[in-house]
Coordinates of C-alpha atoms and ligand atoms in Angstrom, one line a residue:
X1 CA -12.0 -16.2 35.1
X2 CA -14.1 -19.2 33.3
X3 CA -17.6 -18.2 32.3
X4 CA -20.5 -20.9 29.8
X5 CA -21.7 -20.2 26.9
X6 CA -25.1 -22.1 26.0
X7 CA -27.1 -21.4 22.7
X8 CA -30.7 -22.2 23.3
X9 CA -33.3 -24.1 21.4
X10 CA -31.8 -27.3 21.3
X11 CA -34.3 -30.3 23.0
X12 CA -32.6 -33.0 24.8
X13 CA -32.3 -36.6 24.5
X14 CA -30.5 -39.5 26.1
X15 CA -28.7 -40.6 29.6
X16 CA -27.6 -38.2 32.3
X17 CA -25.7 -40.3 35.2
X18 CA -26.5 -38.4 38.5
X19 CA -23.3 -38.2 40.7
X20 CA -23.3 -38.5 44.3
X21 CA -24.8 -35.9 46.4
X22 CA -23.0 -32.9 47.3
X23 CA -24.7 -32.1 50.7
X24 CA -24.0 -35.8 51.9
X25 CA -20.5 -36.1 50.7
X26 CA -19.2 -33.1 52.9
X27 CA -20.9 -34.1 56.0
X28 CA -19.6 -37.6 55.6
X29 CA -16.2 -36.4 55.1
X30 CA -16.6 -34.5 58.0
X31 CA -17.7 -37.7 60.3
X32 CA -14.2 -39.3 59.4
X33 CA -13.2 -36.9 62.0
X34 CA -15.0 -39.2 64.7
X35 CA -12.5 -42.4 64.5
X36 CA -9.0 -43.1 63.9
X37 CA -9.7 -45.9 61.5
X38 CA -10.1 -44.9 57.5
X39 CA -13.6 -44.2 56.5
X40 CA -14.0 -45.2 52.8
X41 CA -16.5 -43.4 51.0
X42 CA -18.0 -44.6 47.1
X43 CA -19.6 -42.5 44.8
X44 CA -17.8 -38.6 46.1
X45 CA -18.7 -36.2 43.5
X46 CA -16.2 -34.3 42.0
X47 CA -16.2 -30.9 43.0
X48 CA -14.9 -27.9 44.2
X49 CA -16.6 -27.8 47.7
X50 CA -15.3 -31.6 48.1
X51 CA -11.7 -30.1 47.7
X52 CA -12.5 -27.5 50.0
X53 CA -13.2 -30.0 52.3
X54 CA -10.8 -32.2 51.7
X55 CA -7.9 -29.6 52.3
X56 CA -9.7 -28.4 55.3
X57 CA -9.9 -32.2 57.0
X58 CA -6.0 -32.7 55.8
X59 CA -5.1 -29.5 58.0
X60 CA -6.6 -31.5 60.9
X61 CA -4.1 -34.2 59.9
X62 CA -6.5 -36.2 58.3
X63 CA -5.3 -38.4 55.8
X64 CA -7.2 -38.3 52.2
X65 CA -6.7 -40.6 49.7
X66 CA -8.8 -40.4 46.0
X67 CA -9.1 -42.7 43.5
X68 CA -10.8 -41.5 40.6
X69 CA -13.6 -43.3 38.8
X70 CA -13.2 -43.7 35.2
X71 CA -16.7 -42.3 33.9
X72 CA -18.7 -39.7 34.0
X73 CA -21.2 -41.6 36.2
X74 CA -19.0 -43.5 37.9
X75 CA -17.8 -41.4 41.3
X76 CA -14.4 -41.3 43.0
X77 CA -13.5 -43.2 45.6
X78 CA -12.5 -41.4 48.8
X79 CA -10.5 -43.0 52.2
X80 CA -10.2 -40.5 55.0
X81 CA -8.2 -41.7 58.3
X82 CA -7.9 -39.1 61.0
X83 CA -5.5 -41.4 62.7
X84 CA -4.2 -38.7 64.9
X85 CA -5.7 -35.6 65.1
X86 CA -2.8 -32.3 65.5
X87 CA -4.8 -29.2 64.9
X88 CA -8.5 -28.6 66.1
X89 CA -8.3 -25.1 64.2
X90 CA -10.0 -24.5 61.5
X91 CA -9.4 -20.9 60.2
X92 CA -11.6 -18.4 58.6
X93 CA -9.9 -18.4 55.5
X94 CA -10.8 -22.4 55.3
X95 CA -14.4 -22.0 56.5
X96 CA -15.4 -18.8 54.5
X97 CA -15.4 -20.5 51.4
X98 CA -17.9 -22.8 52.2
X99 CA -20.6 -23.2 55.2
X100 CA -20.5 -26.7 55.1
X101 CA -17.0 -26.6 56.7
X102 CA -18.6 -25.4 60.0
X103 CA -19.8 -29.3 60.2
X104 CA -16.1 -30.1 61.5
X105 CA -16.7 -28.4 64.8
X106 CA -19.1 -31.3 66.3
X107 CA -16.6 -34.2 65.2
X108 CA -13.8 -32.5 66.7
X109 CA -15.2 -31.5 69.7
X110 CA -16.8 -35.0 70.3
X111 CA -13.1 -36.4 70.0
X112 CA -10.4 -34.1 71.0
X113 CA -13.0 -32.2 73.3
X114 CA -11.8 -28.8 71.8
X115 CA -12.0 -27.0 68.9
X116 CA -12.0 -23.7 67.4
X117 CA -13.5 -23.0 64.2
X118 CA -14.3 -19.7 62.5
X119 CA -18.0 -18.7 61.8
X120 CA -18.8 -19.8 58.4
X121 CA -19.4 -17.8 55.2
X122 CA -20.9 -19.5 52.0
X123 CA -23.6 -18.9 49.7
X124 CA -24.7 -15.0 50.2
X125 CA -28.3 -16.1 50.9
X126 CA -29.6 -14.4 54.1
X127 CA -27.8 -14.4 57.5
X128 CA -27.6 -18.1 57.8
X129 CA -26.8 -18.1 61.7
X130 CA -25.7 -20.7 63.6
X131 CA -27.3 -20.9 67.2
X132 CA -29.2 -23.8 66.8
X133 CA -25.4 -25.5 66.6
X134 CA -24.2 -23.7 69.5
X135 CA -27.4 -24.4 71.7
X136 CA -27.2 -28.0 70.8
X137 CA -23.7 -28.3 71.4
X138 CA -23.8 -26.2 75.0
X139 CA -27.1 -28.3 75.8
X140 CA -24.4 -31.7 75.6
X141 CA -22.5 -29.5 78.1
X142 CA -20.0 -27.8 76.0
X143 CA -18.7 -24.4 76.9
X144 CA -19.0 -21.9 73.9
X145 CA -16.9 -18.8 73.5
X146 CA -17.6 -16.3 70.4
X147 CA -14.7 -13.8 69.9
X148 CA -13.2 -12.2 67.2
X149 CA -15.4 -14.2 64.7
X150 CA -14.1 -17.5 66.0
X151 CA -16.1 -20.3 68.0
X152 CA -14.0 -21.7 70.6
X153 CA -16.0 -24.9 71.9
X154 CA -14.6 -27.0 75.0
X155 CA -15.7 -30.0 76.9
X156 CA -13.2 -31.2 79.0
X157 CA -14.5 -34.6 80.4
X158 CA -16.3 -35.0 77.0
X159 CA -19.7 -34.1 76.1
X160 CA -23.3 -35.4 77.7
X161 CA -26.3 -36.6 76.1
X162 CA -29.4 -34.2 76.3
X163 CA -32.8 -33.6 75.0
X164 CA -32.4 -31.0 72.3
X165 CA -35.5 -29.6 70.7
X166 CA -35.0 -27.3 67.8
X167 CA -37.7 -24.7 67.5
X168 CA -37.4 -25.4 63.7
X169 CA -35.9 -27.6 61.5
X170 CA -32.1 -27.1 60.7
X171 CA -30.2 -29.8 58.2
X172 CA -27.1 -28.6 59.6
X173 CA -27.9 -28.1 63.3
X174 CA -29.1 -31.6 63.4
X175 CA -26.3 -32.7 61.6
X176 CA -23.9 -31.3 64.4
X177 CA -26.1 -32.4 67.4
X178 CA -26.2 -36.4 65.7
X179 CA -22.3 -36.3 65.2
X180 CA -21.7 -35.0 68.5
X181 CA -24.1 -37.5 70.4
X182 CA -22.4 -40.6 68.9
X183 CA -19.4 -39.9 71.2
X184 CA -21.3 -38.2 74.2
X185 CA -22.0 -40.1 77.3
X186 CA -25.1 -41.1 77.6
X187 CA -28.5 -40.4 75.3
X188 CA -29.2 -37.7 73.0
X189 CA -32.8 -36.9 71.6
X190 CA -33.3 -34.8 68.9
X191 CA -37.1 -33.0 68.7
X192 CA -38.2 -31.3 65.6
X193 CA -34.7 -33.2 64.0
X194 CA -34.5 -32.8 59.9
X195 CA -35.7 -35.5 57.6
X196 CA -33.6 -34.7 54.6
X197 CA -32.5 -37.7 52.9
X198 CA -29.1 -36.2 53.2
X199 CA -29.1 -36.4 57.0
X200 CA -30.4 -40.0 56.7
X201 CA -27.5 -41.2 54.7
X202 CA -24.8 -39.2 57.5
X203 CA -27.1 -41.5 59.7
X204 CA -26.5 -44.4 58.2
X205 CA -22.7 -44.0 57.9
X206 CA -22.4 -43.2 61.6
X207 CA -24.2 -46.1 62.6
X208 CA -22.3 -48.2 60.0
X209 CA -19.2 -46.9 62.2
X210 CA -20.8 -48.2 65.2
X211 CA -23.3 -45.3 66.4
X212 CA -26.4 -46.1 68.0
X213 CA -28.6 -44.4 66.9
X214 CA -32.7 -44.9 66.0
X215 CA -35.4 -42.7 64.1
X216 CA -33.6 -41.5 61.1
X217 CA -36.1 -40.1 58.6
X218 CA -38.2 -39.0 61.5
X219 CA -38.6 -36.1 63.5
X220 CA -37.2 -37.6 66.7
X221 CA -33.7 -39.2 66.2
X222 CA -32.6 -40.7 69.2
X223 CA -28.5 -41.6 70.2
X224 CA -26.8 -43.5 72.6
X225 CA -23.4 -42.5 72.5
X226 CA -20.7 -44.9 72.5
X227 CA -16.7 -44.8 73.6
X228 CA -15.6 -45.1 70.4
X229 CA -16.5 -45.5 66.7
X230 CA -14.6 -47.8 64.1
X231 CA -13.8 -47.5 60.5
X232 CA -16.6 -48.4 57.8
X233 CA -17.4 -48.1 54.2
X234 CA -20.3 -45.8 52.5
X235 CA -21.7 -45.2 49.4
X236 CA -22.9 -41.7 49.2
X237 CA -26.3 -41.4 48.2
X238 CA -26.9 -39.4 44.7
X239 CA -27.6 -36.0 44.6
X240 CA -31.7 -35.2 44.6
X241 CA -30.8 -31.6 43.6
X242 CA -28.4 -32.4 40.6
X243 CA -31.1 -34.8 39.4
X244 CA -34.3 -32.3 40.0
X245 CA -32.1 -29.6 38.0
X246 CA -31.3 -32.2 35.0
X247 CA -35.2 -33.0 35.3
X248 CA -36.0 -29.5 34.9
X249 CA -33.5 -29.1 32.2
X250 CA -35.8 -32.0 30.5
X251 CA -38.9 -29.9 31.0
X252 CA -37.1 -26.9 29.8
X253 CA -35.8 -27.2 27.0
X254 CA -38.4 -30.4 25.9
X255 CA -37.2 -33.8 25.2
X256 CA -36.5 -36.9 26.8
X257 CA -33.9 -37.5 29.4
X258 CA -33.0 -40.2 31.9
X259 CA -31.5 -39.4 35.0
X260 CA -29.4 -42.6 35.6
X261 CA -29.1 -43.3 39.1
X262 CA -31.7 -40.8 40.7
X263 CA -33.8 -41.8 43.2
X264 CA -37.3 -41.2 42.7
X265 CA -38.5 -41.3 46.3
X266 CA -36.3 -38.6 47.1
X267 CA -37.4 -35.9 44.2
X268 CA -41.4 -36.8 44.5
X269 CA -42.1 -33.3 45.3
X270 CA -40.6 -31.7 42.1
X271 CA -41.7 -34.7 40.2
X272 CA -45.5 -34.1 41.1
X273 CA -44.9 -30.3 40.0
X274 CA -43.4 -31.5 36.9
X275 CA -46.5 -33.6 36.2
X276 CA -48.7 -30.9 37.0
X277 CA -47.2 -28.8 34.4
X278 CA -47.3 -31.1 31.7
X279 CA -44.1 -33.5 31.9
X280 CA -44.3 -37.2 31.7
X281 CA -42.4 -38.5 34.6
X282 CA -41.5 -42.3 34.8
X283 CA -39.7 -44.1 37.0
X284 CA -36.9 -46.7 35.6
X285 CA -34.9 -49.6 36.7
X286 CA -32.0 -47.3 36.7
X287 CA -33.7 -44.1 38.0
X288 CA -36.1 -41.5 36.4
X289 CA -37.3 -40.3 32.9
X290 CA -38.5 -37.0 32.1
X291 CA -40.2 -36.5 29.0
X292 CA -41.7 -33.2 27.9
X293 CA -43.5 -33.3 24.2
X294 CA -42.3 -29.8 23.1
X295 CA -45.2 -28.0 24.7
X296 CA -45.0 -24.8 26.8
X297 CA -45.0 -26.0 30.4
X298 CA -48.0 -25.1 32.7
X299 CA -47.6 -22.5 35.5
X300 CA -47.7 -24.2 38.5
X301 CA -47.3 -22.8 42.5
X302 CA -44.6 -23.6 44.5
X303 CA -43.7 -22.8 48.3
X304 CA -40.3 -24.2 49.7
X305 CA -40.2 -26.1 53.0
X306 CA -38.2 -28.9 54.8
X307 CA -38.1 -32.6 53.2
X308 CA -40.6 -33.9 52.3
X309 CA -41.6 -30.3 51.0
X310 CA -40.1 -28.7 48.2
X311 CA -36.5 -28.1 48.5
X312 CA -34.9 -24.7 48.6
X313 CA -32.2 -25.6 46.8
X314 CA -34.7 -26.1 43.5
X315 CA -36.6 -23.0 44.0
X316 CA -34.2 -21.0 41.7
X317 CA -34.3 -24.2 38.8
X318 CA -38.3 -24.3 39.0
X319 CA -38.7 -20.5 38.9
X320 CA -36.7 -20.8 35.4
X321 CA -39.2 -22.9 34.1
X322 CA -42.0 -21.0 35.5
X323 CA -40.5 -17.7 33.4
X324 CA -41.5 -19.8 30.0
X325 CA -44.6 -21.2 31.4
X326 CA -48.1 -20.8 30.5
X327 CA -49.9 -18.5 32.7
X328 CA -48.6 -16.7 36.1
X329 CA -47.2 -19.1 39.1
X330 CA -46.6 -17.6 42.4
X331 CA -43.0 -19.3 44.1
X332 CA -42.7 -18.6 47.7
X333 CA -39.2 -19.2 49.6
X334 CA -39.3 -19.9 53.0
X335 CA -36.8 -21.3 54.1
X336 CA -33.7 -18.7 53.6
X337 CA -34.4 -14.6 52.8
X338 CA -33.0 -13.0 49.9
X339 CA -33.1 -16.1 48.1
X340 CA -34.2 -14.7 44.7
X341 CA -30.7 -13.2 43.5
X342 CA -31.6 -14.9 40.2
X343 CA -34.7 -12.9 39.6
X344 CA -32.9 -9.4 38.0
X345 CA -30.9 -12.0 36.1
X346 CA -33.7 -13.9 34.8
X347 CA -35.3 -10.4 33.9
X348 CA -32.1 -9.4 31.8
X349 CA -33.1 -12.4 29.7
X350 CA -36.6 -11.3 29.3
X351 CA -38.5 -12.5 32.6
X352 CA -41.4 -11.3 34.1
X353 CA -41.0 -11.8 37.8
X354 CA -42.3 -9.5 40.5
X355 CA -40.6 -10.0 44.2
X356 CA -42.8 -9.3 47.1
X357 CA -41.2 -10.5 50.5
X358 CA -41.0 -14.2 50.3
X359 CA -42.7 -14.4 47.2
X360 CA -42.2 -14.2 43.7
X361 CA -44.7 -13.5 40.8
X362 CA -44.1 -15.1 38.1
X363 CA -45.6 -14.2 34.9
X364 CA -44.4 -16.9 31.7
X365 CA -43.6 -15.0 28.7
X366 CA -43.2 -17.3 25.7
X367 CA -39.6 -16.8 24.7
X368 CA -36.5 -15.8 27.0
X369 CA -33.9 -14.1 25.0
X370 CA -30.1 -15.1 25.3
X371 CA -28.3 -12.6 27.7
X372 CA -25.1 -11.9 29.5
X373 CA -26.1 -12.9 32.8
X374 CA -23.9 -13.5 36.2
X375 CA -23.9 -16.4 38.5
X376 CA -24.4 -15.1 42.5
X377 CA -24.8 -18.2 44.0
X378 CA -24.7 -22.0 43.6
X379 CA -28.1 -22.9 42.8
X380 CA -29.2 -19.3 40.8
X381 CA -26.3 -20.2 38.8
X382 CA -27.7 -23.3 37.6
X383 CA -30.9 -21.6 37.1
X384 CA -29.6 -19.2 34.5
X385 CA -27.9 -22.0 32.4
X386 CA -31.5 -23.9 32.6
X387 CA -33.0 -20.7 31.2
X388 CA -30.3 -20.6 28.7
X389 CA -31.1 -23.7 27.2
X390 CA -34.7 -22.4 26.7
X391 CA -33.7 -18.4 25.5
X392 CA -33.3 -17.9 21.8
X393 CA -29.7 -16.9 21.1
X394 CA -26.4 -17.0 23.3
X395 CA -26.5 -16.7 27.1
X396 CA -23.3 -16.6 28.4
X397 CA -23.3 -17.0 32.1
X398 CA -20.3 -15.3 34.6
X399 CA -18.5 -16.2 38.0
X400 CA -19.1 -20.0 37.1
X401 CA -16.9 -20.7 40.2
X402 CA -20.4 -21.0 41.6
X403 CA -21.3 -23.7 39.7
X404 CA -18.3 -25.4 40.5
X405 CA -18.8 -25.8 43.8
X406 CA -21.9 -28.1 43.4
X407 CA -22.1 -29.4 39.9
X408 CA -20.0 -32.2 38.7
X409 CA -19.0 -31.7 35.4
X410 CA -22.0 -30.0 34.4
X411 CA -21.3 -28.9 30.6
X412 CA -20.3 -32.5 29.9
X413 CA -23.5 -33.7 31.3
X414 CA -25.6 -31.3 29.2
X415 CA -23.8 -31.5 25.9
X416 CA -24.2 -35.3 26.0
X417 CA -27.6 -35.0 25.6
X418 CA -27.3 -32.7 22.7
X419 CA -27.4 -29.0 24.4
X420 CA -25.1 -26.6 23.3
X421 CA -23.4 -25.5 25.9
X422 CA -19.3 -24.9 26.4
X423 CA -17.1 -23.6 29.2
X424 CA -14.9 -20.5 28.1
X425 CA -11.7 -20.2 29.8
X426 CA -9.6 -17.4 29.8
Ligands
LIG1 C1 -28.5 -27.1 54.3 C2 -28.0 -27.4 52.5 C3 -28.4 -26.3 51.7 C4 -30.0 -26.4 52.0 C5 -30.4 -26.1 53.2 C6 -31.8 -26.2 53.5 C7 -25.6 -28.4 53.4 C8 -24.3 -28.2 53.2 N1 -26.6 -27.4 52.6 O1 -27.6 -25.9 54.6 O2 -28.3 -26.2 50.4 O3 -30.7 -25.2 51.1 O4 -29.5 -27.2 54.1 O5 -32.5 -27.6 52.9 O6 -26.6 -29.6 53.2 N2 -31.0 -21.3 60.8 C9 -30.5 -20.4 61.9 N3 -29.7 -21.1 62.9 C10 -29.0 -21.9 62.8 C11 -29.2 -22.8 61.5 C12 -29.9 -22.4 60.7 O7 -31.3 -19.8 61.8 O8 -28.0 -22.4 64.0 C13 -31.8 -21.5 59.6 C14 -31.4 -20.5 58.4 O9 -30.8 -19.2 58.6 C15 -32.3 -21.0 57.4 C16 -33.0 -22.3 57.8 O10 -32.3 -22.3 59.5 O11 -33.1 -20.2 57.3 C17 -32.8 -23.6 57.7 O12 -31.0 -23.7 57.4 P1 -30.3 -25.3 57.7 O13 -31.2 -26.3 57.2 O14 -29.7 -25.2 58.8 O15 -29.5 -25.0 56.3 P2 -27.9 -26.0 56.3 O16 -27.4 -26.9 56.7 O17 -27.1 -24.5 56.0

């Protein structure tokens, strides 16, 4: 199994190209099921999760054609065509690797009026149920059966528009409802909808495919169903979690890094926090620049929340920064339970973190020490890489397949700006 070796203490300098957003790309790919015509996606990131989604879609009869972009920042172009859907079955084996596979349920059901999809696996961060997805589909007239770990959904006459009021914000359930509603009879209103930029990106692609949708980016989305969608071209938005991760890398390692292609509006909650802890963050005509003049970061408190709040997907990374900050920070995780699995690993590197329920109290130490650590989930594993950039000596991160799920050519991007990082394959 591959490992990543980092030798800390090198300030970063230069440019990092930001790839397309994983969490947008996966749903955009699933949206190809909604039409018989080709959906052409540009700026697709090169990730294990993208390959897994392509494989899943191919098992339904979708043809997938990829043209690789030439450079690190170019992204791939992917053309998906679900001319005829030959299967509506997503097996446990396919879905367990990646929770986002569950997002095929709504488009399959909307177009084929039936689907059988395994309940998801994915990151081991809390229970992560799918009740909200199923309630939304039921409200739209689907019959749902749960048996032996599978969801079987049917809607013989097609789905019907409905009013769906979510009790709390769910990105995935909002996207399920959006995709289902595009081909439903009548109008759907989604209340307490997710406002995440990736959800907006999906909505914009659906509109390009002929969907009638308003309210994207607000808490209330209205969709008027149409008889059929058509092909379209869409460029995947830049990955705000990747951009945020490298912004934190610049802050923890010191230096001067331009995140080329990053969209500053999508990382505003992070840049405000980085500024509070002493980084200089500026918007350039190509993205965002982060400058840290070698001084120790200052402690800052952070609480995760739905967009535009601070993203849970950057919580582990910001905690890595706070472990070396001057002072004590309080980090609250309000989206997922059990998302502090990076803490024992950071502690192996000398971090001083105390957990009490959803709250971590981080007392900054002057230096971390390199150690052998283990990746536990996607975002946790990259926080260990960040800690390794700041630590004295050598850090080896095991189980890096977690990283490959969500970070496009991470070692290449970081070594380009001066990090001493390498993959050890065995
Ligand atoms: C998406 C992102 C993930 C991110 C998360 C929150 C993708 C592929 N993944 O995950 O990276 O961390 O948004 O920004 O886009 N919940 C329920 N019932 C449901 C659905 C969700 O209780 O039916 C709960 C979850 O357990 C969690 C909260 O709602 O506590 C938010 O989850 P949700 O927004 O749905 O996250 P995902 O869409 O799974």
